[in-house]
Short mmCIF file of C-alpha atoms in Angstrom, two decimals:
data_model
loop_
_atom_site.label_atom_id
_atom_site.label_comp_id
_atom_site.label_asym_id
_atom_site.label_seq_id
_atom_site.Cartn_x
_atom_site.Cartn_y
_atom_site.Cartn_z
CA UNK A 1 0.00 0.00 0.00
CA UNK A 2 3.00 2.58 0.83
CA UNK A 3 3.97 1.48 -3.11
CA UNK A 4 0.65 2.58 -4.08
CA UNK A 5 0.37 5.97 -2.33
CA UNK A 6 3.88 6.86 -3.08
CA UNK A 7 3.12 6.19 -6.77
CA UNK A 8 0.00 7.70 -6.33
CA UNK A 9 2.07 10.76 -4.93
CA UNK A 10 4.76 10.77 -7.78
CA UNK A 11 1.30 10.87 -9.90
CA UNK A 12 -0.12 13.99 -8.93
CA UNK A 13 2.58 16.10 -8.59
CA UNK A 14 4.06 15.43 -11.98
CA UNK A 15 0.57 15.61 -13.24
CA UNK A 16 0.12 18.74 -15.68
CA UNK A 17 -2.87 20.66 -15.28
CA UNK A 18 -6.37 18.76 -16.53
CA UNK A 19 -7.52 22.01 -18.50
CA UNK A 20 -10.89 22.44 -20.45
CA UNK A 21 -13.03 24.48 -22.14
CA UNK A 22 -16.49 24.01 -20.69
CA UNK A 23 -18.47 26.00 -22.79
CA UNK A 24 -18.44 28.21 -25.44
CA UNK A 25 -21.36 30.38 -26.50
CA UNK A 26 -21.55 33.62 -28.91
CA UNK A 27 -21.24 36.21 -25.64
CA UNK A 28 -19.23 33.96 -23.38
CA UNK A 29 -17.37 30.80 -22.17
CA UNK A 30 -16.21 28.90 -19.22
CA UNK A 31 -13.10 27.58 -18.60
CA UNK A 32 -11.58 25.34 -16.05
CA UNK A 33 -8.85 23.52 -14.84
CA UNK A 34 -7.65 21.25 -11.81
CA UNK A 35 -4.45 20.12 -10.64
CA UNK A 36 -2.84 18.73 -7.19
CA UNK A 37 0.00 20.79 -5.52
CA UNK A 38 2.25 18.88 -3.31
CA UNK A 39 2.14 20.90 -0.76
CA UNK A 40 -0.21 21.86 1.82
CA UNK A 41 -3.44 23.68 1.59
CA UNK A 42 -2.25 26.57 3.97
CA UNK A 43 0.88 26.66 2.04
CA UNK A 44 -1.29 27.30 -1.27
CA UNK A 45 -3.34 29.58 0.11
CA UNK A 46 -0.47 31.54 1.08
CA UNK A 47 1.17 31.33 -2.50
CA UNK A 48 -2.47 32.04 -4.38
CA UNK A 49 -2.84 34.97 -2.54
CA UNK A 50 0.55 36.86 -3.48
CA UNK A 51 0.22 36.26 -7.43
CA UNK A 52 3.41 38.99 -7.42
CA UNK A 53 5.41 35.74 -6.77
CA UNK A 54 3.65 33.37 -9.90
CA UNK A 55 1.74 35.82 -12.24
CA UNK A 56 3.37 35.35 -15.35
CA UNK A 57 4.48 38.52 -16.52
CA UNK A 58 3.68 37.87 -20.00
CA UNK A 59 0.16 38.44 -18.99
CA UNK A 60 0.33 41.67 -17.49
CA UNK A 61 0.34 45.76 -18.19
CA UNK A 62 3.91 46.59 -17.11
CA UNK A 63 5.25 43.32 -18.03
CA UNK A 64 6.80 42.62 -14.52
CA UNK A 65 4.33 39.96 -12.48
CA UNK A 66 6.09 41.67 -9.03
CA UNK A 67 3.80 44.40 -10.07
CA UNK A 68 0.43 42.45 -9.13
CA UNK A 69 -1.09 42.31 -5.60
CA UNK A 70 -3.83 40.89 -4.55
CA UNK A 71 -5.82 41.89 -1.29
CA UNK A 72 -7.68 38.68 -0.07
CA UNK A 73 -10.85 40.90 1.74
CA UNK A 74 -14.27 41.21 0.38
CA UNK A 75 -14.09 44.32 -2.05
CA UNK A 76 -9.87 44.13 -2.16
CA UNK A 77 -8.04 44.56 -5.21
CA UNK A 78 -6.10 41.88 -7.64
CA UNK A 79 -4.52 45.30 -9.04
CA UNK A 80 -1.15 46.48 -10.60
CA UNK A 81 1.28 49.10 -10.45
CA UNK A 82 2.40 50.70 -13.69
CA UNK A 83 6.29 51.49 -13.90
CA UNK A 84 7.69 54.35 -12.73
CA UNK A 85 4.61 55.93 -11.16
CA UNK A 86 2.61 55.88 -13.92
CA UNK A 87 -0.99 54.45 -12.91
CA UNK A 88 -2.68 51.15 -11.74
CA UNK A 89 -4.63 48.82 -13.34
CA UNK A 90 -7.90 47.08 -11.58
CA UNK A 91 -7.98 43.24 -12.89
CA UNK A 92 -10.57 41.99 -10.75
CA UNK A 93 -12.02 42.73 -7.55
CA UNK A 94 -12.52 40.50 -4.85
CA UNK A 95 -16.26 38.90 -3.72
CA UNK A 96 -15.92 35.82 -1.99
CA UNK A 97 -13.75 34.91 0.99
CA UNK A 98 -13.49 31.68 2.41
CA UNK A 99 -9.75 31.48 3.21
CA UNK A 100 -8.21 28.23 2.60
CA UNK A 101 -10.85 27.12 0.80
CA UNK A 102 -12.22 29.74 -1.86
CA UNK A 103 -11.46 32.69 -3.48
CA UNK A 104 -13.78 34.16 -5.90
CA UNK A 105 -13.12 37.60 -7.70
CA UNK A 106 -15.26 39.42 -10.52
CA UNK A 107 -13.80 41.62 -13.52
CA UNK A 108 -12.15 41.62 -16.76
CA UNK A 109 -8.40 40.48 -17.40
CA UNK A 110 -6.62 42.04 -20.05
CA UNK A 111 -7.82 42.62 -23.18
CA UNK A 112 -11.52 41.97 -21.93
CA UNK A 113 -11.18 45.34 -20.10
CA UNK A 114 -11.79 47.50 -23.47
CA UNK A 115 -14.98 44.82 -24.69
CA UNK A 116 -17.64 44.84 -22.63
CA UNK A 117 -17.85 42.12 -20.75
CA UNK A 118 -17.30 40.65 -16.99
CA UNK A 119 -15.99 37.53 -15.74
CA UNK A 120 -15.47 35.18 -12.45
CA UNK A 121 -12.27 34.01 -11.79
CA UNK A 122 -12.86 31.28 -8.94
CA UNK A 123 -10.12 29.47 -6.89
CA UNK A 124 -11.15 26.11 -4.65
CA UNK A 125 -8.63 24.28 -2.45
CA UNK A 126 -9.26 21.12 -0.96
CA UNK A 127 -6.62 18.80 0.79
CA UNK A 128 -5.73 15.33 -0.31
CA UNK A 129 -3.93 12.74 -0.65
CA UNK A 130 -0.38 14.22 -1.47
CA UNK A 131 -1.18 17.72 -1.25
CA UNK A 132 -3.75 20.02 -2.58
CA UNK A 133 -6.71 20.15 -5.38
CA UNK A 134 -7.43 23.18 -6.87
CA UNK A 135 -9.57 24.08 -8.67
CA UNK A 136 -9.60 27.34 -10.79
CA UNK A 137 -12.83 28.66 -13.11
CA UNK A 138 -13.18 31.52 -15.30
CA UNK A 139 -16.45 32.20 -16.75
CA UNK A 140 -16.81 36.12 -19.31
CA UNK A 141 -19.74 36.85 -20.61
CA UNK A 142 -20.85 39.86 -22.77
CA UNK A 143 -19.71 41.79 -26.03
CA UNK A 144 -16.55 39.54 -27.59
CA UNK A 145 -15.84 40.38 -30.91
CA UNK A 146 -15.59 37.45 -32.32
CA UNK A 147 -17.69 35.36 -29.99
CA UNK A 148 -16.45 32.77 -27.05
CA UNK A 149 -15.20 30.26 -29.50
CA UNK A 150 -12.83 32.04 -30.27
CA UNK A 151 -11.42 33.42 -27.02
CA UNK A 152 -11.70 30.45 -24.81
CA UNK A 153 -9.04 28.29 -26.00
CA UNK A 154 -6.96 31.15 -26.03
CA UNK A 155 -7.99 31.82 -22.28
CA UNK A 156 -7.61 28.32 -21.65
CA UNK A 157 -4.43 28.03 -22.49
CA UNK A 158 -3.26 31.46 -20.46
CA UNK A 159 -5.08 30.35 -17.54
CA UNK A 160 -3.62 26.88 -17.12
CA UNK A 161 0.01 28.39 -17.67
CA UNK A 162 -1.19 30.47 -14.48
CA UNK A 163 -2.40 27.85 -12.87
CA UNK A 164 1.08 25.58 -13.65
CA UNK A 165 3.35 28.66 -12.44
CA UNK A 166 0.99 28.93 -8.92
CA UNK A 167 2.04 25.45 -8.72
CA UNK A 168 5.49 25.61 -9.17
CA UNK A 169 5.42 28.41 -7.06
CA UNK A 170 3.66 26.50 -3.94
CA UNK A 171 5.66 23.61 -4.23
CA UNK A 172 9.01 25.71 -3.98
CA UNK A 173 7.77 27.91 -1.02
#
């Protein structure tokens, strides 16, 4: 049985991220993804909540992930610090607490800022065997040029590279 759990172990944390898109409409889509971290649930919590340390900085306005923060309080900001002085930027905004456990925020990343639309980034944790599942869902809806099709792979993709760097990230700490 040790055999089995250690494999089981080796498993999960070599596991990439299960990503999918789990619906794709003309004005939205839903994407989601799961993975285990091998490492505690307090210890993700603590990593999830300072994306400065994992946000890839590919994905953000000044290009520099340290710039992100994150403010785990109803009404706090997952925000960013322009270079040099020169302005934030409001990702999403934070409406669900549970800490440990979830961690829901509303808004629009990137490029869905200038389209019209508003999504749900959600974050569960639960403990197992070996770690941590999380869970992370992002569901836009509204004007997208182009229609969900088209954006949610895209998404998908960015998302679960997120998701695999918050990993990498917890497992380090």
């Amino acid at each position: 049985m040790v055999g089995m759990a250690a494999l089981s172990l080796a498993i999960a944390a070599a596991s990439p991220v299960e990503a999918e898109v789990k619906a794709a409409e003309t004005s939205g889509f839903l994407v989601a993804s799961t993975l285990v971290i091998a490492a505690p649930p307090e210890r993700v919590w603590a990593a999830l909540v300072t994306p400065g340390r994992w946000w890839d900085a590919e994905h953000s306005w000044s290009k520099d992930g340290a710039n992100i923060r994150l403010d785990p309080v109803v009404g706090g900001c997952f925000c960013e610090t322009l270079p040099a002085g020169k302005g934030e930027v409001e990702h999403l905004r934070v409406i669900f607490v549970l800490p440990g456990q979830v961690l829901r925020l509303r808004g629009s990343l990137g490029p869905f800022q200038t389209m019209g639309v508003s999504g749900a980034l959600e974050w569960t944790l639960k403990p197992v065997a070996g770690g941590t599942q999380i869970d992370q869902s992002y569901a836009v809806g509204g004007f997208l040029p182009g229609g969900g099709a088209y954006f949610a792979p895209l998404v998908d993709e960015v998302m679960s590279g997120q998701l695999n760097r918050l990993k990498a990230y917890a497992e380090k700490k």
